[in-house]
Amino acid sequence: ISAYAQNITTISEKAWHLFNSAGITCPNAREASYRAAMSVPTWRYIYFGEWPNSILFPGSGSYHGSDVAQLFGTAEYVSNRTANTDTEAKFSAYMMHAFAAFAADPRKGLSKLGWPRYGTDGRGV
């Protein structure tokens, strides 16, 4: 987002991959595996949503924090009132349900929805 704010709308695939790996993917994976090693029920998801009302520009893809509007059902309000697509509305409802299931039962709520727990090896348990 900071690159986009500076009118840098393209970065090399290699630069993006390095940033994403070092800044987001690896730290999150380490944290999740540490929690799993301590028997803390842990789940992890990677968001790839690219909806017409949440992209920065055509082809920009998802970005850090772009899932938040889906989790709160507010995408059309943060996008200048561009309505959700039917698929987006269903996805948003599912994500709200999943987060509510987790909040109601942090130990088993997501497992009841079929989400595999994160294991110390980075795979489902």
PDB file of C-alpha atoms in Angstrom:
ATOM      1  CA  ILE A   1       0.000   0.000   0.000  1.00  0.00           C
ATOM      2  CA  SER A   2       2.839   2.395   0.778  1.00  0.00           C
ATOM      3  CA  ALA A   3       4.292   1.797  -2.697  1.00  0.00           C
ATOM      4  CA  TYR A   4       0.883   2.483  -4.233  1.00  0.00           C
ATOM      5  CA  ALA A   5       0.607   5.704  -2.191  1.00  0.00           C
ATOM      6  CA  GLN A   6       3.865   6.830  -3.820  1.00  0.00           C
ATOM      7  CA  ASN A   7       2.471   6.077  -7.321  1.00  0.00           C
ATOM      8  CA  ILE A   8       4.605   2.957  -7.608  1.00  0.00           C
ATOM      9  CA  THR A   9       2.022   0.624  -9.093  1.00  0.00           C
ATOM     10  CA  THR A  10       4.415  -2.116 -10.162  1.00  0.00           C
ATOM     11  CA  ILE A  11       7.234  -3.857  -8.369  1.00  0.00           C
ATOM     12  CA  SER A  12       9.114  -6.847  -9.591  1.00  0.00           C
ATOM     13  CA  GLU A  13       7.751 -10.293  -8.789  1.00  0.00           C
ATOM     14  CA  LYS A  14      10.993 -11.083  -6.975  1.00  0.00           C
ATOM     15  CA  ALA A  15      10.781  -7.931  -4.799  1.00  0.00           C
ATOM     16  CA  TRP A  16       7.152  -8.667  -3.927  1.00  0.00           C
ATOM     17  CA  HIS A  17       7.918 -12.291  -3.075  1.00  0.00           C
ATOM     18  CA  LEU A  18      10.832 -11.295  -0.823  1.00  0.00           C
ATOM     19  CA  PHE A  19       8.760  -8.659   0.984  1.00  0.00           C
ATOM     20  CA  ASN A  20       5.790 -10.969   1.421  1.00  0.00           C
ATOM     21  CA  SER A  21       7.930 -13.846   2.671  1.00  0.00           C
ATOM     22  CA  ALA A  22      10.088 -11.812   5.072  1.00  0.00           C
ATOM     23  CA  GLY A  23       7.428  -9.419   6.289  1.00  0.00           C
ATOM     24  CA  ILE A  24       4.280 -11.508   6.522  1.00  0.00           C
ATOM     25  CA  THR A  25       4.412 -15.210   5.629  1.00  0.00           C
ATOM     26  CA  CYS A  26       7.447 -16.366   7.617  1.00  0.00           C
ATOM     27  CA  PRO A  27       6.727 -14.430  10.846  1.00  0.00           C
ATOM     28  CA  ASN A  28       3.112 -15.623  10.856  1.00  0.00           C
ATOM     29  CA  ALA A  29       4.146 -19.224  10.242  1.00  0.00           C
ATOM     30  CA  ARG A  30       6.708 -19.079  13.053  1.00  0.00           C
ATOM     31  CA  GLU A  31       4.219 -17.584  15.484  1.00  0.00           C
ATOM     32  CA  ALA A  32       1.586 -20.187  14.594  1.00  0.00           C
ATOM     33  CA  SER A  33       4.052 -23.068  15.018  1.00  0.00           C
ATOM     34  CA  TYR A  34       5.209 -21.680  18.401  1.00  0.00           C
ATOM     35  CA  ARG A  35       1.604 -21.592  19.595  1.00  0.00           C
ATOM     36  CA  ALA A  36       0.913 -25.087  18.267  1.00  0.00           C
ATOM     37  CA  ALA A  37       4.049 -26.383  20.027  1.00  0.00           C
ATOM     38  CA  MET A  38       2.591 -25.109  23.314  1.00  0.00           C
ATOM     39  CA  SER A  39      -0.708 -26.921  22.568  1.00  0.00           C
ATOM     40  CA  VAL A  40      -2.560 -23.668  21.970  1.00  0.00           C
ATOM     41  CA  PRO A  41      -5.312 -24.386  19.425  1.00  0.00           C
ATOM     42  CA  THR A  42      -4.143 -22.513  16.351  1.00  0.00           C
ATOM     43  CA  TRP A  43      -5.621 -21.902  12.928  1.00  0.00           C
ATOM     44  CA  ARG A  44      -4.223 -19.918  10.059  1.00  0.00           C
ATOM     45  CA  TYR A  45      -5.619 -18.693   6.775  1.00  0.00           C
ATOM     46  CA  ILE A  46      -4.136 -16.915   3.809  1.00  0.00           C
ATOM     47  CA  TYR A  47      -6.461 -14.421   2.186  1.00  0.00           C
ATOM     48  CA  PHE A  48      -6.420 -14.076  -1.583  1.00  0.00           C
ATOM     49  CA  GLY A  49      -9.708 -12.194  -2.010  1.00  0.00           C
ATOM     50  CA  GLU A  50      -9.786  -9.829  -4.936  1.00  0.00           C
ATOM     51  CA  TRP A  51     -13.176  -8.160  -5.131  1.00  0.00           C
ATOM     52  CA  PRO A  52     -14.190  -5.270  -7.397  1.00  0.00           C
ATOM     53  CA  ASN A  53     -14.925  -3.076  -4.377  1.00  0.00           C
ATOM     54  CA  SER A  54     -11.679  -3.722  -2.510  1.00  0.00           C
ATOM     55  CA  ILE A  55      -8.894  -3.667  -5.087  1.00  0.00           C
ATOM     56  CA  LEU A  56      -6.519  -0.732  -5.218  1.00  0.00           C
ATOM     57  CA  PHE A  57      -6.350  -0.904  -9.012  1.00  0.00           C
ATOM     58  CA  PRO A  58      -7.220  -3.628 -11.552  1.00  0.00           C
ATOM     59  CA  GLY A  59      -4.991  -6.622 -10.928  1.00  0.00           C
ATOM     60  CA  SER A  60      -3.666  -5.349  -7.570  1.00  0.00           C
ATOM     61  CA  GLY A  61      -4.922  -8.425  -5.731  1.00  0.00           C
ATOM     62  CA  SER A  62      -5.463  -8.602  -2.000  1.00  0.00           C
ATOM     63  CA  TYR A  63      -3.222  -6.795   0.457  1.00  0.00           C
ATOM     64  CA  HIS A  64      -2.567  -6.699   4.186  1.00  0.00           C
ATOM     65  CA  GLY A  65      -5.805  -5.812   5.925  1.00  0.00           C
ATOM     66  CA  SER A  66      -8.056  -6.178   2.890  1.00  0.00           C
ATOM     67  CA  ASP A  67      -9.839  -9.076   4.600  1.00  0.00           C
ATOM     68  CA  VAL A  68     -10.999  -6.880   7.488  1.00  0.00           C
ATOM     69  CA  ALA A  69     -13.929  -5.397   5.546  1.00  0.00           C
ATOM     70  CA  GLN A  70     -15.072  -8.946   4.748  1.00  0.00           C
ATOM     71  CA  LEU A  71     -14.888  -9.959   8.405  1.00  0.00           C
ATOM     72  CA  PHE A  72     -17.066  -7.026   9.435  1.00  0.00           C
ATOM     73  CA  GLY A  73     -19.330  -7.034   6.368  1.00  0.00           C
ATOM     74  CA  THR A  74     -18.400  -3.453   5.500  1.00  0.00           C
ATOM     75  CA  ALA A  75     -16.722  -3.765   2.084  1.00  0.00           C
ATOM     76  CA  GLU A  76     -19.319  -1.718   0.274  1.00  0.00           C
ATOM     77  CA  TYR A  77     -18.985   1.072   2.849  1.00  0.00           C
ATOM     78  CA  VAL A  78     -15.210   1.376   2.575  1.00  0.00           C
ATOM     79  CA  SER A  79     -15.370   1.349  -1.217  1.00  0.00           C
ATOM     80  CA  ASN A  80     -17.546   4.344  -1.901  1.00  0.00           C
ATOM     81  CA  ARG A  81     -20.733   2.272  -1.723  1.00  0.00           C
ATOM     82  CA  THR A  82     -19.843  -0.248  -4.444  1.00  0.00           C
ATOM     83  CA  ALA A  83     -22.103  -3.230  -3.766  1.00  0.00           C
ATOM     84  CA  ASN A  84     -20.653  -6.652  -2.992  1.00  0.00           C
ATOM     85  CA  THR A  85     -20.833  -9.302  -5.667  1.00  0.00           C
ATOM     86  CA  ASP A  86     -23.070 -12.278  -4.776  1.00  0.00           C
ATOM     87  CA  THR A  87     -20.008 -14.473  -4.222  1.00  0.00           C
ATOM     88  CA  GLU A  88     -18.365 -11.798  -2.084  1.00  0.00           C
ATOM     89  CA  ALA A  89     -21.489 -11.472   0.080  1.00  0.00           C
ATOM     90  CA  LYS A  90     -21.534 -15.256   0.652  1.00  0.00           C
ATOM     91  CA  PHE A  91     -17.816 -15.279   1.442  1.00  0.00           C
ATOM     92  CA  SER A  92     -18.187 -12.372   3.851  1.00  0.00           C
ATOM     93  CA  ALA A  93     -21.077 -14.114   5.640  1.00  0.00           C
ATOM     94  CA  TYR A  94     -19.005 -17.286   5.947  1.00  0.00           C
ATOM     95  CA  MET A  95     -15.993 -15.428   7.364  1.00  0.00           C
ATOM     96  CA  MET A  96     -18.181 -13.603   9.887  1.00  0.00           C
ATOM     97  CA  HIS A  97     -19.658 -16.973  10.896  1.00  0.00           C
ATOM     98  CA  ALA A  98     -16.179 -18.527  11.236  1.00  0.00           C
ATOM     99  CA  PHE A  99     -14.864 -15.687  13.397  1.00  0.00           C
ATOM    100  CA  ALA A 100     -18.003 -15.789  15.555  1.00  0.00           C
ATOM    101  CA  ALA A 101     -17.545 -19.576  15.956  1.00  0.00           C
ATOM    102  CA  PHE A 102     -13.968 -18.970  17.082  1.00  0.00           C
ATOM    103  CA  ALA A 103     -15.009 -16.221  19.510  1.00  0.00           C
ATOM    104  CA  ALA A 104     -17.727 -18.429  20.983  1.00  0.00           C
ATOM    105  CA  ASP A 105     -15.432 -21.443  21.347  1.00  0.00           C
ATOM    106  CA  PRO A 106     -11.710 -20.637  20.869  1.00  0.00           C
ATOM    107  CA  ARG A 107     -10.684 -24.263  21.414  1.00  0.00           C
ATOM    108  CA  LYS A 108     -13.055 -26.058  19.024  1.00  0.00           C
ATOM    109  CA  GLY A 109     -15.204 -23.517  17.173  1.00  0.00           C
ATOM    110  CA  LEU A 110     -13.275 -23.609  13.911  1.00  0.00           C
ATOM    111  CA  SER A 111     -12.770 -27.373  14.085  1.00  0.00           C
ATOM    112  CA  LYS A 112     -16.562 -27.732  14.190  1.00  0.00           C
ATOM    113  CA  LEU A 113     -16.607 -25.890  10.842  1.00  0.00           C
ATOM    114  CA  GLY A 114     -14.050 -28.289   9.390  1.00  0.00           C
ATOM    115  CA  TRP A 115     -10.970 -26.097   9.730  1.00  0.00           C
ATOM    116  CA  PRO A 116      -7.867 -28.181  10.480  1.00  0.00           C
ATOM    117  CA  ARG A 117      -5.787 -27.021  13.441  1.00  0.00           C
ATOM    118  CA  TYR A 118      -2.332 -25.753  12.616  1.00  0.00           C
ATOM    119  CA  GLY A 119       0.428 -28.204  13.496  1.00  0.00           C
ATOM    120  CA  THR A 120       4.030 -27.583  14.459  1.00  0.00           C
ATOM    121  CA  ASP A 121       5.037 -28.791  11.000  1.00  0.00           C
ATOM    122  CA  GLY A 122       2.933 -26.107   9.304  1.00  0.00           C
ATOM    123  CA  ARG A 123       0.236 -28.581   8.337  1.00  0.00           C
ATOM    124  CA  GLY A 124      -3.160 -29.421   9.732  1.00  0.00           C
ATOM    125  CA  VAL A 125      -3.345 -31.695  12.749  1.00  0.00           C
TER     126      VAL A 125
END
